[in-house]
Amino acid sequence: MSWLTQWIPTFFAPRYAWLFLLAIPVIIFYFLKLRRTRIAISSLALWQQVINDQRVNAPFQKFKRNMLLFLQLLLLSLLALAAMQPFWGGDSERLTYLPILIDCSASMGAVDAEGTSRLDVAKGEIQSIIDGLLPDQKLTLIAMGSTARRLTEFTDNKTLLADALKRLEVEQVPSKLTDGLRLAQALSRTQSIETVRLYSDGNLPTRPNPATGELMAEVDFDLPFTVDFFQIDPPGNNIGITALNARRSSPERWDIFIRIEGTTSASTEAELVLTSNGEPVGDERVILNAGESQRLVFSVDARTDQALQAKLQPVGFDALAADNDAWLNLPKGREVDVYCPTDMTAFRHALESLPGVLVYPRADGVEPTNDYDLVISNNKDDITRETSLGIFIGVLPDDLTSLISIQDEPAEVVDWERDAQILQHVQLKEVIISEMPVKNEGISDVSIEDLGYSILAHGTQGPLIVSQRVGIGKRYFLLFHTDRSTLPYRVGFPVFIANAINEAMQLASLADIRAPSTGVLPAQVMSEVGTYRVTSPDGRHEERSTDGDGVLKGISAPEVGEYQIRKSGDLVARVGVSLLDPTESRLETVDTIVFNELSVEAEQQTVQQDAPLWTWFAATGFVVLLFEWWYFQRRPVGVPD
């Protein structure tokens, strides 16, 4: 920046310089004002001393006689300068439309030793931009938390922008920079946006830089504009809970796994206390060196319901409080209840060989006390059975009958989704099938997917295996009869059955359970269909209705803590959500963001913003006006009170 640009103000509206021409009529009217009346007196003897003093002070007296003119010209000049809207130019380019992305993720709530959060620091810098807005500049504020949302439209209303900025709060979720950039990209289609400003602490998903080995943030996004990245300095040390899982090691016991991680800047220390249903389960002292983590293991009884809470009590300064608590609800442990018709001998034999599995119908006629965890059937009528996971063999769903036909011809598996949970480690390449599902004329895979199905295995002329989501459960359809294939004789068949049992246990919360994290509450199966009231940890309420299956889902959970679900005032469920994000707890920051085509480095210094000066000229003019009123309205010297 040149010396002239830095010290000589620029005028936004120089066209108002014509106001200085008003000085001409002011001067003319001043000299045309009425003169004092001359009066003849008998002697000047008594005035001689006054005349002598007047001669001595003639220059000052002459100035004093023209004081009103000088004050009026000064006032006019100040008002004309204010109308021209002068300002000192900042370091950054002047932009007409400027989106500002504000990271309000959990790490932005980290505080320094003075108790100031990273978001408060960002707010202070953004407020200076708002204060320095020129009449042709408009801002829009975009918050990036669980998702990106606009706080304001493009506006130059400083009061509106300041109020929106003041109401912005930290959301205890990981940052989603891509959502904010996509929203800014959508705005660029209607407004001319050249630059976007990002205020963040740089706590973003990272990968090592191949060239230097240092961490850098990688964002899958093609930039249609320039990004100015302003990084907020990181706070002090932090230690937090980054994982809370449970695994049933036996029908009588749950193993609880808790991971603790600290920042890379220095060693950290804390006391971990685990309680269940309000009773202590165990505690552990955790001391971590810089960048270390530690996994702790506890055990609880699986024969009763367990409501676990892990609480971390840091020793010394802790920058982030949101990761010091975690919750996990464990159901009572039991066997897996499976329904499989008696004529499906191969399936029943494979199921009965697995420990902890009860296969129905039983010879004694006993039925499970609850819904089935898994239904494996070759009967279309069994689709209506209540279950978390259903596998239907040789069954074509009614809504696919117009799209797919089953022909009595040999078929083979062309490809399959190897990452699908039920097909993991299952080899289908050499399976021989004696019937062929064929897509009808004009039908494509997209037509099938539009009905809510996912194709897991493809044949030569149509899908062989499809899946469908039903509430929080799932259904698999093998569109061929396994007894007319070589699948039951393959090594992958018992693996297929084991995969089905593992997935059924997960859907029924009987095997591995992870503590829910912030963002969205996990789907809740309610005892009856209706409207429920959800109360967040900070006391806010939300009314939500279940779907036709009695599932309550899609409830926003941006804060760590326990959410209460009530119906008609009665408490029906408590669900605790936790931060559980290693990136947020470690408070690692990066100063480089790598996009698809280029990288952006953080600004090392705070950019000096444009500083409007017209308010100072207007205020000075008001002071001159008050002085003029006081000077010419004060009581003359020598006049008695």
XYZ file of C-alpha atoms in Angstrom:
641
model
C 0.000 0.000 0.000
C 1.411 3.436 -0.957
C 1.925 6.240 1.543
C -0.745 8.391 -0.129
C -3.327 5.609 -0.052
C -2.656 5.039 3.632
C -2.822 8.641 4.884
C -4.984 10.544 2.389
C -8.675 9.662 2.637
C -10.743 8.648 -0.358
C -14.210 10.048 -1.009
C -17.066 7.720 -1.802
C -19.349 10.547 -3.075
C -17.067 13.336 -4.397
C -19.989 14.690 -6.460
C -21.203 16.487 -3.342
C -18.156 18.801 -3.438
C -20.460 21.399 -5.020
C -21.728 22.093 -1.495
C -18.579 24.162 -0.916
C -20.068 26.700 -3.368
C -22.622 27.556 -0.680
C -19.807 29.523 0.983
C -20.315 32.270 -1.633
C -23.871 33.260 -0.573
C -22.835 32.945 3.098
C -20.041 35.497 2.580
C -22.301 37.786 0.539
C -25.079 37.774 3.146
C -22.560 38.408 5.895
C -21.278 41.641 4.323
C -24.773 42.773 3.443
C -25.958 42.588 7.028
C -27.183 45.868 8.764
C -24.555 48.286 10.187
C -24.767 49.826 13.635
C -26.408 53.303 13.909
C -23.998 56.242 14.388
C -24.689 58.415 17.464
C -23.063 61.828 18.178
C -21.636 62.315 21.687
C -20.269 65.433 23.398
C -16.780 64.132 24.326
C -14.474 61.182 23.749
C -12.396 61.865 26.864
C -13.914 58.993 28.776
C -13.407 56.664 25.751
C -9.746 57.497 25.204
C -8.458 54.486 27.136
C -10.888 52.200 25.277
C -9.686 53.575 21.941
C -6.050 53.023 22.929
C -6.820 49.401 23.913
C -8.693 48.897 20.639
C -5.682 50.099 18.645
C -3.386 47.699 20.519
C -5.746 44.733 19.937
C -6.818 45.720 16.433
C -5.866 42.392 14.757
C -7.718 40.372 17.388
C -10.706 42.712 17.340
C -10.887 42.413 13.576
C -10.871 38.631 13.888
C -13.488 38.813 16.641
C -15.806 40.901 14.487
C -15.642 38.156 11.781
C -15.949 35.203 14.221
C -19.505 34.378 13.108
C -18.412 34.194 9.462
C -15.485 31.920 10.253
C -17.666 29.556 12.312
C -20.325 29.388 9.614
C -17.743 28.627 6.912
C -16.165 25.958 9.111
C -19.567 24.365 9.758
C -20.391 24.395 6.042
C -17.026 22.802 5.175
C -17.493 20.008 7.717
C -20.988 19.219 6.451
C -19.808 19.226 2.822
C -16.963 16.846 3.684
C -19.376 14.567 5.540
C -21.674 14.520 2.500
C -18.731 13.462 0.316
C -18.383 10.380 2.640
C -14.609 10.201 3.083
C -12.939 6.985 4.249
C -9.482 5.575 4.764
C -9.016 2.622 2.432
C -8.123 -0.738 3.983
C -5.768 -3.471 2.818
C -8.427 -5.551 1.045
C -10.130 -5.025 -2.282
C -13.493 -3.306 -2.165
C -16.246 -5.767 -3.041
C -19.893 -5.032 -3.733
C -21.218 -8.455 -2.638
C -19.224 -10.303 0.010
C -20.297 -13.617 1.610
C -18.658 -14.283 4.975
C -18.431 -17.930 6.066
C -18.264 -18.351 9.845
C -17.132 -21.646 11.322
C -19.280 -22.298 14.414
C -18.281 -25.936 14.980
C -17.369 -27.362 18.384
C -13.699 -26.344 18.280
C -14.731 -22.695 17.810
C -16.180 -22.908 21.329
C -12.736 -23.588 22.784
C -11.695 -20.811 25.162
C -8.349 -19.288 26.066
C -7.075 -18.520 29.549
C -9.231 -15.357 29.672
C -12.392 -17.311 28.815
C -12.746 -15.884 25.284
C -13.928 -18.401 22.717
C -12.623 -18.648 19.149
C -16.071 -17.677 17.893
C -15.991 -14.499 20.010
C -12.674 -13.539 18.398
C -14.113 -14.154 14.925
C -17.191 -12.091 15.803
C -14.985 -9.167 16.796
C -13.169 -9.176 13.454
C -16.397 -9.532 11.468
C -17.984 -6.703 13.454
C -15.157 -4.418 12.297
C -16.084 -5.274 8.694
C -19.714 -4.420 9.412
C -18.734 -1.102 11.018
C -16.634 -0.205 7.963
C -19.304 -0.969 5.350
C -19.574 1.618 2.593
C -22.937 2.477 0.999
C -22.321 0.307 -2.086
C -21.206 -2.790 -0.126
C -23.491 -5.633 0.974
C -22.694 -8.599 3.196
C -24.337 -11.959 3.795
C -23.375 -14.027 6.851
C -23.257 -17.823 6.489
C -22.869 -20.063 9.558
C -21.262 -23.498 9.165
C -22.281 -25.987 11.844
C -24.250 -29.188 11.359
C -25.086 -27.652 7.987
C -24.634 -24.294 6.268
C -27.324 -21.650 6.798
C -27.655 -17.974 5.889
C -28.028 -15.611 8.824
C -28.919 -12.647 6.593
C -29.601 -11.792 2.992
C -27.163 -9.511 1.167
C -27.628 -6.231 3.004
C -25.831 -3.069 4.094
C -28.039 -2.710 7.177
C -25.422 -2.606 9.920
C -27.975 -3.103 12.707
C -29.403 -6.214 11.056
C -25.952 -7.679 10.426
C -24.754 -6.928 13.958
C -27.859 -8.519 15.528
C -27.482 -11.679 13.422
C -23.796 -11.901 14.337
C -24.571 -11.419 18.030
C -27.131 -14.264 18.036
C -24.722 -16.731 16.415
C -23.733 -19.541 18.801
C -21.380 -22.505 18.719
C -22.864 -25.810 17.561
C -21.184 -28.815 19.167
C -20.698 -30.639 15.864
C -17.812 -31.044 13.390
C -17.384 -28.327 10.778
C -18.823 -28.733 7.274
C -16.841 -26.320 5.134
C -18.054 -27.872 1.872
C -21.688 -27.054 2.712
C -20.808 -23.401 3.250
C -18.878 -23.187 -0.024
C -21.725 -24.809 -1.927
C -24.171 -22.306 -0.485
C -21.874 -19.441 -1.537
C -21.616 -21.033 -4.974
C -25.414 -21.071 -5.241
C -25.487 -17.371 -4.336
C -22.910 -16.611 -7.041
C -25.470 -17.617 -9.663
C -27.646 -14.630 -8.749
C -25.032 -12.106 -7.567
C -21.584 -11.152 -8.806
C -19.379 -12.779 -6.159
C -15.631 -12.551 -6.672
C -14.362 -13.333 -3.171
C -15.592 -15.286 -0.143
C -14.125 -14.731 3.305
C -13.751 -17.675 5.668
C -13.273 -17.219 9.409
C -12.225 -20.470 11.087
C -9.690 -21.860 13.521
C -8.526 -24.248 10.790
C -9.793 -27.338 12.636
C -10.778 -29.301 9.533
C -10.420 -32.908 8.295
C -6.794 -33.250 7.229
C -4.249 -35.360 5.391
C -0.441 -35.088 5.258
C 1.062 -32.838 2.602
C 3.059 -35.121 0.245
C 5.706 -32.440 -0.238
C 6.320 -31.267 3.337
C 4.680 -33.933 5.503
C 2.706 -31.265 7.352
C -1.050 -31.567 7.787
C -3.321 -29.756 5.373
C -7.086 -29.604 4.958
C -8.468 -31.205 1.821
C -11.878 -30.143 0.478
C -13.533 -31.778 -2.526
C -14.761 -28.587 -4.162
C -14.099 -26.635 -7.359
C -13.725 -22.963 -6.490
C -15.654 -20.534 -8.727
C -14.350 -17.608 -6.653
C -11.422 -16.558 -4.487
C -11.378 -17.657 -0.834
C -9.715 -15.444 1.793
C -8.985 -17.712 4.780
C -8.637 -15.840 8.079
C -7.440 -18.225 10.761
C -8.306 -17.689 14.428
C -5.400 -18.458 16.754
C -5.832 -21.768 18.647
C -6.473 -21.736 22.406
C -4.631 -23.762 25.068
C -4.562 -27.481 25.845
C -7.531 -29.820 25.790
C -8.392 -33.416 26.686
C -11.632 -35.150 25.732
C -13.591 -38.349 25.090
C -13.428 -39.265 21.398
C -15.098 -42.721 21.385
C -17.537 -44.710 23.531
C -18.489 -48.191 22.304
C -19.912 -51.378 23.777
C -19.475 -54.976 22.638
C -21.289 -57.934 24.115
C -18.591 -60.441 25.012
C -21.040 -62.980 26.477
C -24.777 -63.231 27.199
C -24.026 -61.865 30.713
C -21.508 -59.088 30.004
C -20.934 -55.930 27.973
C -17.386 -54.703 27.414
C -17.216 -50.884 27.376
C -14.445 -49.170 25.385
C -13.639 -45.485 25.963
C -10.968 -43.562 24.068
C -9.379 -40.416 25.530
C -7.284 -38.043 23.404
C -5.398 -34.838 24.107
C -3.955 -31.950 22.133
C -0.565 -32.135 20.451
C 0.717 -28.966 22.110
C 1.406 -30.322 25.615
C 0.675 -33.148 28.038
C -2.800 -33.385 29.589
C -4.318 -35.110 32.594
C -7.831 -35.987 33.720
C -9.922 -38.306 35.877
C -12.501 -40.464 34.063
C -15.585 -41.632 35.958
C -18.038 -44.158 34.438
C -21.516 -44.554 35.946
C -24.459 -46.775 35.025
C -27.999 -45.922 36.086
C -26.440 -43.359 38.401
C -24.196 -45.908 40.166
C -20.397 -45.881 39.786
C -18.892 -48.548 37.539
C -15.261 -47.509 37.677
C -12.791 -44.641 37.434
C -9.370 -44.218 35.922
C -6.601 -41.630 36.037
C -5.485 -40.625 32.527
C -2.143 -38.909 31.842
C -1.324 -38.236 28.194
C 1.804 -36.873 26.614
C 1.442 -34.438 23.717
C -0.564 -36.036 20.911
C -1.167 -39.328 22.736
C -4.415 -41.259 23.212
C -5.492 -44.007 25.579
C -8.238 -46.649 25.454
C -9.925 -47.727 28.670
C -11.986 -50.901 29.119
C -14.789 -51.494 31.632
C -17.417 -54.240 32.035
C -21.114 -54.030 32.928
C -23.866 -56.567 33.406
C -25.731 -57.456 30.194
C -28.721 -59.001 32.006
C -30.288 -55.602 32.734
C -30.717 -52.311 30.897
C -27.741 -49.975 31.367
C -27.719 -46.171 31.004
C -24.017 -45.283 30.894
C -22.426 -41.883 31.383
C -18.705 -41.255 31.048
C -17.514 -38.022 32.624
C -14.037 -36.598 32.230
C -12.733 -34.273 34.938
C -9.640 -32.449 33.575
C -6.770 -31.495 35.844
C -5.758 -27.914 35.113
C -6.834 -25.811 32.151
C -9.181 -27.425 29.602
C -10.084 -25.430 26.498
C -13.178 -27.372 25.395
C -15.886 -28.574 27.779
C -18.160 -30.166 25.159
C -16.064 -33.345 24.892
C -15.925 -34.128 28.610
C -19.217 -36.095 28.707
C -20.571 -39.065 26.763
C -23.721 -41.189 27.038
C -24.653 -44.703 25.900
C -27.832 -46.708 26.541
C -27.497 -50.507 26.486
C -30.502 -52.850 26.272
C -30.805 -56.074 28.188
C -28.754 -58.789 26.567
C -30.546 -61.812 25.058
C -30.393 -64.338 22.226
C -31.184 -63.462 18.630
C -34.732 -64.503 17.696
C -34.943 -65.748 14.092
C -37.990 -66.900 12.166
C -37.322 -69.427 9.395
C -39.936 -71.820 7.946
C -39.354 -75.499 8.640
C -39.102 -76.331 4.938
C -35.962 -74.175 4.567
C -33.716 -76.921 5.897
C -30.384 -75.525 4.721
C -31.014 -72.149 6.338
C -32.278 -73.627 9.638
C -29.273 -75.937 9.860
C -26.845 -73.031 9.360
C -28.708 -70.851 11.881
C -28.898 -73.507 14.598
C -25.148 -74.016 14.420
C -24.505 -70.435 15.547
C -24.285 -69.706 19.309
C -26.829 -67.352 20.878
C -29.418 -67.855 18.112
C -32.955 -69.156 18.694
C -34.716 -70.399 15.568
C -38.506 -70.401 15.291
C -40.943 -72.114 14.824
C -39.796 -74.491 17.583
C -41.051 -78.008 18.080
C -42.600 -77.070 21.447
C -44.606 -74.260 19.840
C -43.003 -71.497 21.991
C -42.916 -68.052 20.357
C -40.568 -65.134 21.260
C -41.823 -62.557 23.736
C -40.870 -59.735 21.380
C -40.716 -59.195 17.634
C -38.298 -61.249 15.609
C -34.791 -59.872 15.152
C -34.436 -61.656 11.809
C -36.914 -63.193 9.385
C -35.652 -65.528 6.643
C -38.482 -66.809 4.490
C -39.500 -67.941 1.028
C -43.113 -66.909 1.611
C -44.290 -63.478 0.450
C -46.847 -63.326 3.287
C -44.011 -63.184 5.844
C -43.065 -59.709 4.598
C -45.653 -58.336 7.028
C -43.945 -59.895 10.085
C -42.495 -57.393 12.571
C -38.710 -57.551 12.289
C -35.641 -55.340 12.071
C -34.114 -57.393 9.263
C -35.882 -59.515 6.682
C -34.328 -61.794 4.039
C -36.789 -63.159 1.481
C -35.752 -65.942 -0.845
C -37.316 -66.259 -4.292
C -39.774 -63.439 -3.491
C -40.448 -60.621 -5.975
C -41.938 -57.540 -4.219
C -45.305 -56.411 -5.542
C -44.008 -52.996 -6.652
C -41.334 -54.684 -8.807
C -43.625 -57.124 -10.628
C -44.240 -54.583 -13.403
C -40.504 -53.982 -13.833
C -38.979 -57.477 -13.535
C -40.000 -60.885 -14.825
C -38.636 -64.254 -13.657
C -37.769 -66.607 -16.520
C -36.946 -70.301 -16.259
C -33.466 -69.950 -17.748
C -29.944 -70.257 -16.321
C -28.377 -67.109 -14.882
C -25.032 -66.126 -13.442
C -23.771 -63.337 -11.227
C -22.020 -60.636 -13.235
C -21.088 -58.302 -10.365
C -22.073 -57.584 -6.775
C -21.566 -54.996 -4.049
C -18.730 -56.498 -2.043
C -19.003 -53.737 0.581
C -22.637 -54.570 1.345
C -22.724 -55.898 4.889
C -24.609 -59.078 4.063
C -22.287 -59.924 1.134
C -18.945 -59.288 2.825
C -16.513 -62.162 2.140
C -19.211 -63.962 0.135
C -17.954 -65.189 -3.252
C -20.761 -65.229 -5.843
C -18.729 -65.422 -9.021
C -19.179 -69.173 -9.690
C -22.683 -69.583 -8.277
C -24.995 -71.330 -10.760
C -28.635 -70.176 -10.786
C -31.456 -71.993 -12.629
C -33.830 -69.013 -12.952
C -33.200 -65.582 -14.398
C -34.685 -62.226 -13.310
C -35.090 -60.079 -16.450
C -35.840 -56.359 -16.619
C -38.897 -55.678 -18.731
C -38.583 -53.668 -21.929
C -37.774 -50.012 -21.314
C -36.842 -50.590 -17.666
C -33.452 -49.444 -16.368
C -31.674 -49.733 -13.028
C -32.731 -46.161 -12.301
C -36.394 -47.206 -12.535
C -35.789 -49.796 -9.806
C -33.786 -47.402 -7.620
C -36.515 -44.760 -7.890
C -38.786 -47.150 -5.937
C -36.352 -47.147 -3.014
C -34.361 -50.277 -3.846
C -30.596 -50.724 -4.058
C -29.212 -53.358 -6.413
C -26.610 -55.482 -4.613
C -26.029 -58.206 -7.231
C -26.411 -57.942 -11.006
C -27.244 -60.794 -13.359
C -26.884 -60.856 -17.124
C -30.318 -59.288 -17.754
C -31.513 -57.970 -14.429
C -30.869 -57.672 -10.685
C -30.434 -60.811 -8.591
C -30.347 -59.290 -5.089
C -31.923 -55.989 -4.004
C -32.270 -54.268 -0.639
C -34.819 -51.828 0.742
C -34.865 -49.577 3.802
C -38.005 -49.819 5.957
C -37.966 -47.342 8.843
C -34.814 -48.146 10.794
C -34.838 -51.721 9.479
C -33.910 -53.336 6.198
C -35.158 -55.989 3.792
C -33.164 -58.113 1.365
C -34.762 -59.841 -1.605
C -32.999 -62.697 -3.389
C -34.988 -62.777 -6.632
C -34.122 -66.441 -7.194
C -34.736 -69.601 -5.152
C -31.551 -70.724 -3.450
C -32.638 -74.372 -3.697
C -32.431 -73.914 -7.480
C -28.849 -72.676 -7.243
C -25.498 -73.856 -5.944
C -25.326 -71.157 -3.253
C -26.191 -73.479 -0.290
C -23.265 -75.722 -1.288
C -20.730 -72.928 -1.486
C -18.311 -71.932 1.296
C -19.847 -68.463 1.217
C -23.262 -69.703 2.367
C -22.494 -69.977 6.121
C -20.680 -66.634 5.820
C -23.842 -65.180 4.305
C -25.884 -66.480 7.287
C -23.304 -65.162 9.797
C -23.411 -61.737 8.123
C -27.209 -61.745 8.422
C -27.017 -62.566 12.149
C -24.422 -59.842 12.785
C -26.500 -57.227 10.967
C -29.655 -58.313 12.808
C -27.827 -58.012 16.140
C -26.642 -54.517 15.235
C -30.127 -53.375 14.188
C -31.530 -54.838 17.416
C -28.679 -53.312 19.490
C -27.550 -56.743 20.670
C -23.884 -56.764 19.573
C -21.750 -53.690 18.914
C -23.231 -50.353 19.941
C -21.691 -46.924 19.466
C -22.623 -43.893 21.504
C -24.642 -41.474 19.340
C -22.893 -38.261 18.360
C -24.241 -34.760 17.872
C -25.939 -33.666 14.675
C -29.122 -35.747 14.479
C -30.673 -37.962 17.143
C -30.689 -41.677 16.278
C -34.071 -42.952 15.096
C -36.324 -43.933 17.988
C -38.981 -46.644 17.746
C -41.980 -45.446 19.744
C -44.617 -47.699 21.291
C -47.408 -45.836 19.500
C -47.804 -43.584 16.492
C -48.329 -39.911 17.294
C -46.731 -36.561 18.107
C -43.948 -36.325 20.665
C -42.211 -33.410 22.356
C -38.402 -33.410 22.341
C -36.599 -31.238 24.897
C -32.952 -30.363 24.259
C -30.341 -29.988 27.038
C -30.745 -26.192 27.028
C -34.520 -26.441 27.527
C -35.715 -25.805 23.981
C -38.679 -27.840 22.732
C -39.506 -29.387 19.366
C -42.702 -31.165 18.336
C -42.152 -34.132 16.011
C -44.451 -36.859 14.689
C -43.611 -40.486 14.006
C -43.900 -42.036 10.586
C -46.339 -44.811 9.772
C -44.024 -47.385 11.376
C -43.911 -45.501 14.671
C -40.336 -44.298 14.107
C -39.280 -40.874 15.335
C -36.351 -39.626 13.247
C -34.665 -36.551 11.815
C -34.526 -34.687 15.138
C -31.796 -32.043 15.218
C -29.280 -32.514 18.058
C -26.612 -29.779 17.834
C -25.735 -29.822 21.545
C -24.043 -32.332 23.809
C -26.310 -33.672 26.548
C -29.459 -35.684 27.223
C -32.575 -35.154 25.112
C -35.930 -36.018 26.690
C -38.816 -37.382 24.632
C -42.308 -36.958 26.070
C -45.838 -37.801 24.983
C -48.738 -36.007 26.669
C -46.304 -34.817 29.339
C -45.055 -38.323 30.218
C -41.347 -39.079 29.800
C -40.938 -42.023 27.410
C -37.231 -41.905 26.522
C -33.897 -40.275 27.304
C -31.217 -40.125 24.629
C -27.740 -38.752 25.325
C -25.563 -37.490 22.477
C -21.853 -36.710 22.651
C -19.268 -34.896 20.556
C -17.008 -37.937 19.985
C -14.875 -36.380 17.268
C -11.071 -36.732 17.473
C -10.460 -33.795 15.124
C -12.488 -31.411 17.276
C -11.024 -32.627 20.599
C -7.396 -32.496 19.482
C -7.881 -28.874 18.371
C -5.432 -29.446 15.542
C -5.310 -26.578 13.096
C -4.037 -26.187 9.551
C -3.105 -23.019 7.709
C -3.562 -24.472 4.203
C -6.759 -25.704 2.554
C -6.323 -27.753 -0.613
C -9.183 -27.602 -3.102
C -9.489 -29.596 -6.313
C -7.482 -27.159 -8.418
C -5.605 -24.921 -5.992
C -4.721 -24.367 -2.358
C -5.479 -21.442 -0.052
C -3.221 -20.377 2.788
C -4.373 -18.593 5.906
C -3.769 -14.844 6.166
C -0.954 -14.134 8.589
C -2.279 -10.720 9.639
C -5.706 -9.246 10.190
C -6.709 -7.234 7.127
C -7.203 -3.521 7.777
C -10.783 -2.675 6.825
C -12.113 0.494 5.198
C -12.694 3.147 7.883
C -15.512 5.649 7.146
C -14.774 9.199 8.337
C -18.026 11.040 7.558
C -19.397 10.443 11.060
C -16.381 12.245 12.558
C -16.888 15.251 10.276
C -20.606 15.332 11.097
C -19.903 15.096 14.837
C -17.294 17.870 14.615
C -19.811 20.060 12.749
C -22.316 19.535 15.545
C -19.703 20.600 18.109
C -18.972 23.766 16.059
C -22.695 24.544 15.948
C -22.957 24.243 19.733
C -19.915 26.485 20.210
C -21.405 29.096 17.883
C -24.665 29.097 19.828
C -22.827 29.415 23.166
C -20.425 32.104 21.977
C -23.067 34.481 20.622
C -25.722 33.759 23.222
C -23.531 34.116 26.337
C -24.152 37.071 28.670
C -22.002 40.160 27.786
C -19.296 41.133 30.275
C -20.457 43.726 32.816
C -24.166 43.004 32.547
C -25.551 42.274 36.042
C -27.321 38.948 36.719
